[in-house]
Coordinates of C-alpha atoms and ligand atoms in Angstrom, one line a residue:
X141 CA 22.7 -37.6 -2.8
X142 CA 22.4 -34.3 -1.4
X143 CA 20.3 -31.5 -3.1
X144 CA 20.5 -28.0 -3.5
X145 CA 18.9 -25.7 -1.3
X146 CA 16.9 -23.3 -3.3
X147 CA 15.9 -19.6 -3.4
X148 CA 13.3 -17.2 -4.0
X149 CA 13.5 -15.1 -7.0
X150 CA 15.8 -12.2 -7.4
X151 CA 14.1 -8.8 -6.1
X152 CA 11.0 -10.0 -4.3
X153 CA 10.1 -9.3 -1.3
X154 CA 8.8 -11.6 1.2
X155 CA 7.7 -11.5 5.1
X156 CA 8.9 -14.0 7.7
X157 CA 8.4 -14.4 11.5
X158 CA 8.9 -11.9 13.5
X159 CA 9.2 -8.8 11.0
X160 CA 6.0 -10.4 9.4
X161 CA 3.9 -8.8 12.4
X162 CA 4.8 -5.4 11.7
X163 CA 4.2 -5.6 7.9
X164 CA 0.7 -7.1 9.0
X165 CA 0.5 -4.3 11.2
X166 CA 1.3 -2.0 9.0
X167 CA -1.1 -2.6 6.1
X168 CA -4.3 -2.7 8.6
X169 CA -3.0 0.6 9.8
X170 CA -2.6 2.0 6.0
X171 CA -6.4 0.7 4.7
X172 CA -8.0 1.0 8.4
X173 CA -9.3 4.8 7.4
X174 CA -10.9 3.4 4.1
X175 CA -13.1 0.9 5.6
X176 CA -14.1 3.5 7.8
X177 CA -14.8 5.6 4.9
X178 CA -17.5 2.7 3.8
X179 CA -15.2 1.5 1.3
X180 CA -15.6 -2.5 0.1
X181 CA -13.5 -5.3 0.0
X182 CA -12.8 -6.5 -3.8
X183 CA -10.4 -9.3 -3.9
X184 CA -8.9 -9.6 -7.9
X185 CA -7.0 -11.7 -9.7
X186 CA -3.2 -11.1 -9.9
X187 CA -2.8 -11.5 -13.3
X188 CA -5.0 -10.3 -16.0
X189 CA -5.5 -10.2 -19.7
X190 CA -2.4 -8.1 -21.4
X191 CA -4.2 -5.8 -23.5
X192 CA -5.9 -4.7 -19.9
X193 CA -2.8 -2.8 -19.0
X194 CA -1.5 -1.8 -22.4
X195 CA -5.0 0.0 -23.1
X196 CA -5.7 1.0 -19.7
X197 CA -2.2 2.1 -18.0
X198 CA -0.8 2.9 -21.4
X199 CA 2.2 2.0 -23.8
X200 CA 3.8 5.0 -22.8
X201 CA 4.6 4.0 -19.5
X202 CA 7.7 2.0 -18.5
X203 CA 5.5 0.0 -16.6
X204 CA 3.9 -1.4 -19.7
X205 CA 6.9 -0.6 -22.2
X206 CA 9.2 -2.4 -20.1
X207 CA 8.0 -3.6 -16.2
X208 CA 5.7 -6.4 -17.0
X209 CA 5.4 -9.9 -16.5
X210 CA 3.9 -11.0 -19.4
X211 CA 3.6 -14.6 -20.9
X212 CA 1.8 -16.9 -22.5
X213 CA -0.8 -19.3 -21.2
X214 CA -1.4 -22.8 -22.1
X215 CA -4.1 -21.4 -24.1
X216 CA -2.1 -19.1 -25.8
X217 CA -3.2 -16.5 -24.1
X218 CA -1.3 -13.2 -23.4
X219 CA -1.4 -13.1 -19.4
X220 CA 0.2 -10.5 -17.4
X221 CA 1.1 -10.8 -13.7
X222 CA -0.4 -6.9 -12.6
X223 CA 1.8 -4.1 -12.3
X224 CA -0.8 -2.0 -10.4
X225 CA -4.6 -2.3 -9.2
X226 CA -6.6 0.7 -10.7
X227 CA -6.8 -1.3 -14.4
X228 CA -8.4 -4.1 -13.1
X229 CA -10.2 -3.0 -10.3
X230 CA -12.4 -0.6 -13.4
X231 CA -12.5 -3.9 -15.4
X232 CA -14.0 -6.1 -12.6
X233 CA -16.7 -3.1 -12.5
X234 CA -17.7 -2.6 -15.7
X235 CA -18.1 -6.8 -16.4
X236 CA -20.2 -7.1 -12.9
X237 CA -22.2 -3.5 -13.7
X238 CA -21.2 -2.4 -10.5
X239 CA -21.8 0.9 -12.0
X240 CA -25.7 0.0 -12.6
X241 CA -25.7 0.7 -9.1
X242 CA -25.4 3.5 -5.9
X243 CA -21.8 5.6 -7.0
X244 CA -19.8 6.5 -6.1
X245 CA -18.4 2.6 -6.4
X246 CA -15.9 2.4 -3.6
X247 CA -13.5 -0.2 -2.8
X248 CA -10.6 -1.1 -1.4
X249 CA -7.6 -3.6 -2.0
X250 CA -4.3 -5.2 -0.9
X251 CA -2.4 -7.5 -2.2
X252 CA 0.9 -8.0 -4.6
X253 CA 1.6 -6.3 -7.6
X254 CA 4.7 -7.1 -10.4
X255 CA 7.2 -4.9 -11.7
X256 CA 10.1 -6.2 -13.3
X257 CA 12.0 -3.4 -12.2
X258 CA 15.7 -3.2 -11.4
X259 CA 15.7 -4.0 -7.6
X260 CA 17.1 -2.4 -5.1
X261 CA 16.6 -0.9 -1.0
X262 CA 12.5 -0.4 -1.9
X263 CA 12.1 -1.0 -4.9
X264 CA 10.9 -4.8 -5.5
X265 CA 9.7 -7.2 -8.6
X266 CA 7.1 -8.2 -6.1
X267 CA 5.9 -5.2 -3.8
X268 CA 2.8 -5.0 -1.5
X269 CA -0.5 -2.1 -2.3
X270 CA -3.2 -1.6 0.0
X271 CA -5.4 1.1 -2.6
X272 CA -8.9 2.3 -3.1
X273 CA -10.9 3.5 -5.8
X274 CA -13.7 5.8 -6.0
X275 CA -15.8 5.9 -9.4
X276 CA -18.5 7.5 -10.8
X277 CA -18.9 10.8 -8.7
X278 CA -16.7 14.1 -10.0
X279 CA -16.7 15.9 -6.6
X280 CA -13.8 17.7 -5.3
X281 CA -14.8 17.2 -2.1
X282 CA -14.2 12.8 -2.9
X283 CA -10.5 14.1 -4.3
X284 CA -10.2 15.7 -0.8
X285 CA -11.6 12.3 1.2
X286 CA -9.4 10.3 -0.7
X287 CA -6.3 12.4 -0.2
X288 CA -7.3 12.5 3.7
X289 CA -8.1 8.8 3.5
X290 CA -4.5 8.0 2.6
X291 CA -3.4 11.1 4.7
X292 CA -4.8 9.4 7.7
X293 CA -3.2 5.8 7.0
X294 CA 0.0 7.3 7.5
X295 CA -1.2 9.1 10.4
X296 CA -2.1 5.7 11.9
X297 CA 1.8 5.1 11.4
X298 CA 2.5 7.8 13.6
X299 CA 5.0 9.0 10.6
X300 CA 5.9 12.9 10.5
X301 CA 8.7 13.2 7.8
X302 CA 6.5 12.9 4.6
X303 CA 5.0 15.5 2.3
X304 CA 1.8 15.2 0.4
X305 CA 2.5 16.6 -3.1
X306 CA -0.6 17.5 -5.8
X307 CA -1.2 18.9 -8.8
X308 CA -3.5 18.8 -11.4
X309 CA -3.1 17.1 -15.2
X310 CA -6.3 19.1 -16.4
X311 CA -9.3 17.7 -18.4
X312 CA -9.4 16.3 -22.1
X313 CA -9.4 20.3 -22.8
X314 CA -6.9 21.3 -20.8
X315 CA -4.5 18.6 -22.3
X316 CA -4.8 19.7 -25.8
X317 CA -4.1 22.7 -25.5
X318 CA -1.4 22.1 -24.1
X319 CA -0.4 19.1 -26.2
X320 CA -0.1 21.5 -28.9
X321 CA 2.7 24.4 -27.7
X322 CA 4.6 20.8 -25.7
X323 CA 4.6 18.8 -28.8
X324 CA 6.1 21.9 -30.5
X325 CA 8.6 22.5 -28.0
X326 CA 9.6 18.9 -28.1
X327 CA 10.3 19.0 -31.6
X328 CA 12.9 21.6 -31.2
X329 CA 14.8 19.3 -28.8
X330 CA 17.8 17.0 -29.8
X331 CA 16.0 13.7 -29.1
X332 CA 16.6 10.2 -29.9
X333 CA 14.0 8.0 -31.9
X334 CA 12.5 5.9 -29.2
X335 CA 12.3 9.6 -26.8
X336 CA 10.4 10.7 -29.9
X337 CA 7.7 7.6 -30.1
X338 CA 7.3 8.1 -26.4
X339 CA 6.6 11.8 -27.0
X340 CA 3.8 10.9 -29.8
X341 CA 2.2 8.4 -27.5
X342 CA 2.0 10.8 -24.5
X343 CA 4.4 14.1 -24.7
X344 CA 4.3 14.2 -20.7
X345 CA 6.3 11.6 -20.3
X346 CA 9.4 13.7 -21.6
X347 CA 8.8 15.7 -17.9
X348 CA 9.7 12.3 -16.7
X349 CA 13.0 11.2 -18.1
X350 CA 15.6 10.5 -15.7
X351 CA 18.6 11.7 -18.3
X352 CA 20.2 15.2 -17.0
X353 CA 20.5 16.6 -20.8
X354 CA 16.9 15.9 -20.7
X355 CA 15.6 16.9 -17.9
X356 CA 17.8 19.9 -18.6
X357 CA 16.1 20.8 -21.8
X358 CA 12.6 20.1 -20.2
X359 CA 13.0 23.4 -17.7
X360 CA 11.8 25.7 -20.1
X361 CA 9.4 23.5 -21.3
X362 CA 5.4 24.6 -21.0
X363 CA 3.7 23.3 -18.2
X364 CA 0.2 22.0 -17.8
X365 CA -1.1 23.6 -14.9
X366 CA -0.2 27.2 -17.2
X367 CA -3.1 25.6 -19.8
X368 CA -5.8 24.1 -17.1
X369 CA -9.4 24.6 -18.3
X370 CA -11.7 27.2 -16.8
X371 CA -13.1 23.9 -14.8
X372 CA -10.1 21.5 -13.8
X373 CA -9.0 25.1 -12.5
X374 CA -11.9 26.0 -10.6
X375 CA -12.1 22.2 -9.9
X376 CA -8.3 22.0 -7.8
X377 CA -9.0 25.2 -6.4
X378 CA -12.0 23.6 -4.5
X379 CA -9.8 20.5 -4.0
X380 CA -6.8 22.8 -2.3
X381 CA -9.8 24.8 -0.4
X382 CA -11.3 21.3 0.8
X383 CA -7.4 20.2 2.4
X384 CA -7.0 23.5 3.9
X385 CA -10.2 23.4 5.8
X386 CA -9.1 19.4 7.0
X387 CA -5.7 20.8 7.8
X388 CA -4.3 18.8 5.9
X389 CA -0.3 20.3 4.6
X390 CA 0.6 20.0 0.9
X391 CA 2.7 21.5 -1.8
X392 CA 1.9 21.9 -5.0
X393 CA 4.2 20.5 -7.2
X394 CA 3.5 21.7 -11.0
X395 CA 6.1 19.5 -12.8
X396 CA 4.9 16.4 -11.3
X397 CA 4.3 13.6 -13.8
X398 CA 2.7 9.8 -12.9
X399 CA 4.0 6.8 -14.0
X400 CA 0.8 5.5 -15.4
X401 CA -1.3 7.7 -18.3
X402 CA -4.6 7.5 -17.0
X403 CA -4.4 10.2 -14.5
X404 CA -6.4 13.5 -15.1
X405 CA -7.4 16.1 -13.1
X406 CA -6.3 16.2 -9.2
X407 CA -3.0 13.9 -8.8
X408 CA -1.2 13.1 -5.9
X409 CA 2.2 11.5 -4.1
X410 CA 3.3 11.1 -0.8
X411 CA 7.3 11.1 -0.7
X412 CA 8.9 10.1 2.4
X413 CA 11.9 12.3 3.4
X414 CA 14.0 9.1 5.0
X415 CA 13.9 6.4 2.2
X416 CA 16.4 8.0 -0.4
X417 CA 15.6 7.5 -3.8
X418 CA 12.6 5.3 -3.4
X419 CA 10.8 8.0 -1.6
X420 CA 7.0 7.6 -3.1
X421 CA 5.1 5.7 -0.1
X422 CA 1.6 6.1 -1.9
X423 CA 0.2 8.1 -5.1
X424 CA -2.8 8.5 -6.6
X425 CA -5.3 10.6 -8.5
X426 CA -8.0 11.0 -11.1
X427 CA -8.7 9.1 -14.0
X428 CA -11.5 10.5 -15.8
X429 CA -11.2 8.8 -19.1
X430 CA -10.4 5.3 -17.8
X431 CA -13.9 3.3 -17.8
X432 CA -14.5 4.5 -21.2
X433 CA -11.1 3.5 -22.6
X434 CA -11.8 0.1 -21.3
X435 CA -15.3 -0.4 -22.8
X436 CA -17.7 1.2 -19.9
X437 CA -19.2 4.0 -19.6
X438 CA -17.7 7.7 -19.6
X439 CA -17.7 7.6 -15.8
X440 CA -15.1 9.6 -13.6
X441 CA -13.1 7.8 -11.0
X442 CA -9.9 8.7 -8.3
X443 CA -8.4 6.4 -5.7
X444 CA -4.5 5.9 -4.7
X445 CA -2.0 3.2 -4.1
X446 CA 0.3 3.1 -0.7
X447 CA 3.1 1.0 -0.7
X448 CA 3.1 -1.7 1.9
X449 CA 6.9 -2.1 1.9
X450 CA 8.2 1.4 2.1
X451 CA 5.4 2.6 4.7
X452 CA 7.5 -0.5 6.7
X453 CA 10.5 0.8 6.2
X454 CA 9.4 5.0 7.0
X455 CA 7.9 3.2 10.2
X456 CA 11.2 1.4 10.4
X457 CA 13.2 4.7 9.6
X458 CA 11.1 7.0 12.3
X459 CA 11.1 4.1 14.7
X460 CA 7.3 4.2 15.2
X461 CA 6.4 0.3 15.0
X462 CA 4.7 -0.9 18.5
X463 CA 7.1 -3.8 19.4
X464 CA 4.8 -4.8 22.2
X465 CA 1.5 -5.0 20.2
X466 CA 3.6 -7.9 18.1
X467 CA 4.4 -10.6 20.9
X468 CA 1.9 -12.6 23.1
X469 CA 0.1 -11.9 26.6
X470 CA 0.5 -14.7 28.4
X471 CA 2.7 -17.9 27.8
X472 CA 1.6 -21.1 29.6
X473 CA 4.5 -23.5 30.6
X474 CA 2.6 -26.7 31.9
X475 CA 4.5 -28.7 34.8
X476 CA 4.0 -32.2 32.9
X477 CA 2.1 -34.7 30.3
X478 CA -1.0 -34.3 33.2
X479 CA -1.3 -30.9 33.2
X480 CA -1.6 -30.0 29.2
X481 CA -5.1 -30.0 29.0
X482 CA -5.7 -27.5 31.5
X483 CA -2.7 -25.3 30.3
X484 CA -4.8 -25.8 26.6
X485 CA -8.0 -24.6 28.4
X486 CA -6.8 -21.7 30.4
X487 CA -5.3 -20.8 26.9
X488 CA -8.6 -21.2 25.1
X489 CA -10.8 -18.7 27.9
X490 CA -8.1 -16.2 27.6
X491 CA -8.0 -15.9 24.3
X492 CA -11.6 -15.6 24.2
X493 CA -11.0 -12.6 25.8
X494 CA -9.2 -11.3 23.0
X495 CA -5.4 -11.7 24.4
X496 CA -2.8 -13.3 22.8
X497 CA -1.9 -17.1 25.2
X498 CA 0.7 -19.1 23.6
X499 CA 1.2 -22.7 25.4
X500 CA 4.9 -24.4 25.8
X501 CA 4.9 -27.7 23.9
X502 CA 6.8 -30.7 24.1
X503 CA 8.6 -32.3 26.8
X504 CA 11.5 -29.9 28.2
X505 CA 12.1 -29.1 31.6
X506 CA 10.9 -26.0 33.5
X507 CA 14.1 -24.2 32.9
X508 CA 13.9 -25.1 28.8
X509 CA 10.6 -23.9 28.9
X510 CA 11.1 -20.6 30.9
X511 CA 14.0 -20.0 28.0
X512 CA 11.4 -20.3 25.6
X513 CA 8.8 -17.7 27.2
X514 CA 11.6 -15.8 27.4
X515 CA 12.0 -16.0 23.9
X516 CA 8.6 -15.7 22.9
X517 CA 8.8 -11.9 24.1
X518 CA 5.9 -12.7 26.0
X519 CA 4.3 -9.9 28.2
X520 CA 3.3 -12.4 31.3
X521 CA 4.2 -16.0 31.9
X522 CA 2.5 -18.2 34.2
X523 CA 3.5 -22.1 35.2
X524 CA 0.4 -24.5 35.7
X525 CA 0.7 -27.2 38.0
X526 CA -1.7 -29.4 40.3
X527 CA -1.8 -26.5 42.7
X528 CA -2.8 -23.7 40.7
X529 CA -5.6 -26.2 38.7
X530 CA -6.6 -26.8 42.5
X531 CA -6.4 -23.4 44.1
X532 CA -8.1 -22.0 40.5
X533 CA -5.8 -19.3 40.7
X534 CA -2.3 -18.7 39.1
X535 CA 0.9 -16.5 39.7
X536 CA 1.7 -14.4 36.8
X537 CA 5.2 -13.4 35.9
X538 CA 5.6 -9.7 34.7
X539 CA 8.5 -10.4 32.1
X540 CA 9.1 -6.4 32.1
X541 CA 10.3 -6.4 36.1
X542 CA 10.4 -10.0 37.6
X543 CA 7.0 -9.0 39.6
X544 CA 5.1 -11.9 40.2
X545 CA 1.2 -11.5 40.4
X546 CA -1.3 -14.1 42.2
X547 CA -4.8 -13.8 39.9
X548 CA -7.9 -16.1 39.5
X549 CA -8.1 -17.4 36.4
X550 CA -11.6 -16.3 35.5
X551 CA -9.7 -12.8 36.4
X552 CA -6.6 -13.0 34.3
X553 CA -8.0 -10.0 31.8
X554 CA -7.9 -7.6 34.8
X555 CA -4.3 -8.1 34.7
X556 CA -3.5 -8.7 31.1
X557 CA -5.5 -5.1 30.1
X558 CA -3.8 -3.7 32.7
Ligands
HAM1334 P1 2.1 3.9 -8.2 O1 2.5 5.2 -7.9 O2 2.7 3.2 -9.4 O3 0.5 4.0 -8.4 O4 2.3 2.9 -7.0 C1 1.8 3.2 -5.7 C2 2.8 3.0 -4.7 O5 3.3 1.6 -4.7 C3 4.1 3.8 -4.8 O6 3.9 5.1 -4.2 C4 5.1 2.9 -4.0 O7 5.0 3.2 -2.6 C5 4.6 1.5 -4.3 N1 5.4 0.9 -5.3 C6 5.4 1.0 -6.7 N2 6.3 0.3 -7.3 C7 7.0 -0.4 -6.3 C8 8.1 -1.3 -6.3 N3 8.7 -1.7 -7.4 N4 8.6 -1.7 -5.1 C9 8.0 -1.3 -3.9 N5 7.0 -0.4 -3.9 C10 6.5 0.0 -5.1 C11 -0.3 2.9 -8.7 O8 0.0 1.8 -8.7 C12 -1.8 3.4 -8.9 N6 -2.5 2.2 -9.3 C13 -2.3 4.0 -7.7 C14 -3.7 4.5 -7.9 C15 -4.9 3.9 -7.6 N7 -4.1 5.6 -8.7 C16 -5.4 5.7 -8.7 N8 -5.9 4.7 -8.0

C-alpha cells in the first residue's frame, strides 16, 4: 500500500533550510534595538480565551468579525488561535500585576500570529511578529523611542525604500467630538446594513473600506486630526518635534486608519515601497483605553508589530541579506574511520571560538566529501589526516580563490576572523 504524501495547510508560511537563516536573521535584526532599549522577553500563549480579542481588538475589526481562528475546546471553551500580540500581552500583565511594579512595563515578543485571511504574495494564515509594548508611562518622548525602536530594526536591515507614516486618533475627547459631525455624515451616505452596524460599533472603520463608491464618498468626510483635543494636539506635536530632533523622516498621513480599535493617540505604519499591495512591514501605536477595557487599571500603553515575513521579503526585494553570515567557517573532511575524533575535536575548539565548523560524515571518498564542502558554502575547508594531527597544524582551503593557507590549529581564529 502506498500512502499519500501530505501538505501543510493552505496560506501558511513556513521556513526551511537554507532560506530559514535569513528569516532567523532577520527577526534578531528587527527586535535587536528593543533589547537594547531594556525591553523583556514575555513568551505567551498562542491562543487565548475568545472574548480576549473580541473585547480587546474589537468587533469592528475584520480581524475579529471575520480573521479568526476560533473553536471550541474539549471543555467547551471558546479558544482563539491570536490574531495579534498587544491583547494578550496587557492580559498576561494585569493577571501577574506586572503593573504593581517599575512602568513603564516593557517587553518584547516574537512568535506566530493567525489570520484567516485570503492568502496571497505576503499575506499569510500563519505570519511571523517580533513587537513590543510599553505600558503605563504617557510620554511623547516613549511614542518617539518606540517609533525609533522599530525605525532602527529596519535600519539593521540595511533597507532604504520604506516610509514611516503617523498620525494621531486623539483621546476619548477628541473622538467624540468627532464621532458626532462622522456619524452624521455617515448617515447621509447610501450604505448597506452590515456598513451601517460597522459604523455604530466604530464609525472609523468606514475610512477603511476597500469599495471605490466608498471610499469615494469618504473624501469629504470629517477627519479626526481636524477635532484633536487641546492635549493629543499638543501631545503629537511633541511626538513630531521628538522624530525631528532623532532625524528620523516621516509623513503624516491624516486619513490613516488601523486595523485593530484600540489605537488612540500617536499611530503609526511603516509601508515598504517594493512589496505591492502588502506593503505594511510594521505598525503600531497608542492604546490608552486598553488595560481598562480588559479589567486593569486605566493605564496608557504604545508598542508596534513588524512583520517577520515581509521585512524578508523588503530585504529580499533591496537585496540586503548577508549571504556569507548564513554558511559555515570551516568544514572538516576527515581522511578515514581513524581520524573522526580528532576532526570532532578540532571542530569542538573552533567552535568555542565562536565560528561556525561543520564535520563531513559518513564514509565517502575525499572527492565525495570535497563535493559536499563545496556544497555546504563553506568559507574555508580543511582535510585532517595523520600528518596534520602530527604536525598540529593544518592547510586551510580559501573556497572564495583556491588559496590554500598552512595554520596551527590553536591559531585557526587568526585566519577564520580574518
Ligand atoms: P498589525 O498592523 O495588524 O498590528 O500587524 C503588524 C504587522 O504584522 C503588519 O504591519 C504586517 O507586517 C504583519 N502582518 C499582519 N498580518 C499579516 C499577514 N496576514 N501576513 C503577513 N504579515 C502580516 C498588530 O498586530 C498590532 N498588535 C501591533 C501593535 C503592537 N500595536 C501596538 N502594539
Amino acid at each position: 500500500m502506498k500512502f499519500e504524501k501530505l501538505a501543510a495547510p493552505k496560506g501558511v508560511r513556513e521556513y526551511l533550510p537554507p532560506e530559514s537563516q535569513a528569516f532567523e536573521w532577520v527577526r534578531e535584526q528587527l527586535i535587536y534595538p528593543a533589547k537594547l532599549a531594556g525591553y523583556q522577553l514575555m513568551e505567551l500563549p498562542v491562543f487565548e480565551d475568545t472574548a480576549l480579542f473580541n473585547r480587546g481588538v474589537g468587533e469592528s475589526t475584520d480581524v475579529v468579525s471575520k480573521e479568526m481562528y476560533t473553536f471550541e475546546d474539549r471543555g467547551g471553551r471558546s479558544i482563539t488561535l491570536r490574531p495579534e500580540g498587544t491583547a494578550g500581552v496587557m492580559r498576561a500583565v494585569i493577571e501577574s500585576n506586572l503593573d504593581r511594579g517599575q512602568l513603564p512595563v516593557k517587553v518584547w515578543y516574537s512568535g506566530q500570529f493567525f489570520r484567516a485571511e485570503r492568502p496571497q504574495a505576503g499575506r499569510y494564515r500563519q505570519f511571523y511578529q517580533v513587537g513590543i509594548e510599553a505600558i503605563g508611562i504617557d510620554d511623547p518622548a516613549l511614542d518617539a523611542e518606540v517609533i525609533a525602536i522599530a525605525d532602527q530594526g529596519f535600519k539593521n536591515l540595511s533597507l532604504k525604500n520604506y516610509r514611516l507614516e503617523i498620525t494621531s486618533l486623539g483621546d476619548a475627547p477628541s473622538r467624540a467630538a468627532h464621532r458626532v459631525d462622522l456619524m452624521k455624515f455617515i448617515e447621509k451616505l447610501d450604505l448597506d446594513e452590515a456598513t451601517r452596524a460597522r459604523a455604530e460599533l466604530n464609525p472609523l472603520r468606514i475610512f477603511d473600506d476597500k469599495r471605490p463608491e466608498i471610499k469615494n464618498a469618504m473624501q469629504d468626510a470629517p477627519i479626526l486630526m481636524d477635532y484633536l483635543s487641546e492635549y493629543s494636539r499638543a501631545h503629537f506635536e511633541k511626538v513630531k518635534s521628538y522624530l525631528d530632533q532623532l532625524n528620523i523622516a516621516y509623513t503624516v498621513n491624516k486619513r490613516m486608519v488601523r486595523g485593530l480599535d484600540y489605537y488612540t493617540g500617536t499611530t503609526f505604519e511603516f509601508v515598504h515601497d517594493d512589496l505591492g499591495a502588502q506593503s505594511g512591514i510594521g505598525g503600531g501605536g497608542r492604546y490608552d483605553g486598553l488595560m481598562e477595557v480588559l479589567g486593569g487599571q486605566a493605564l496608557s500603553g504604545i508598542g508596534f508589530g513588524l512583520g517577520v515575513d515581509r521585512a524578508l521579503l523588503a530585504s529580499i526585494a533591496e537585496n540586503t541579506l548577508p549571504t556569507e553570515n548564513f554558511t559555515s567557517d570551516l568544514y572538516i573532511i576527515p581522511l578515514g574511520e581513524e581520524m573522526k575524533a580528532f576532526a570532532l575535536t578540532v571542530a569542538a575548539k573552533v567552535r568555542i571560538q565562536g565560528f561556525t565548523a561543520e564535520v563531513a560524515f559518513g564514509d565517502r571518498s575525499l572527492k565525495g566529501s570535497m563535493k559536499g564542502a563545496d556544497k555546504s558554502g563553506a568559507r574555508f575547508v580543511a582535510v585532517i589526516g595523520e600528518t596534520e594531527k602530527e604536525s598540529g597544524s593544518v592547510e586551510l582551503k580559501r573556497m572564495s580563490d583556491g588559496t590554500l593557507i598552512s595554520v596551527k590549529i590553536e591559531e585557526l581564529q587568526k585566519v577564520l576572523s580574518a
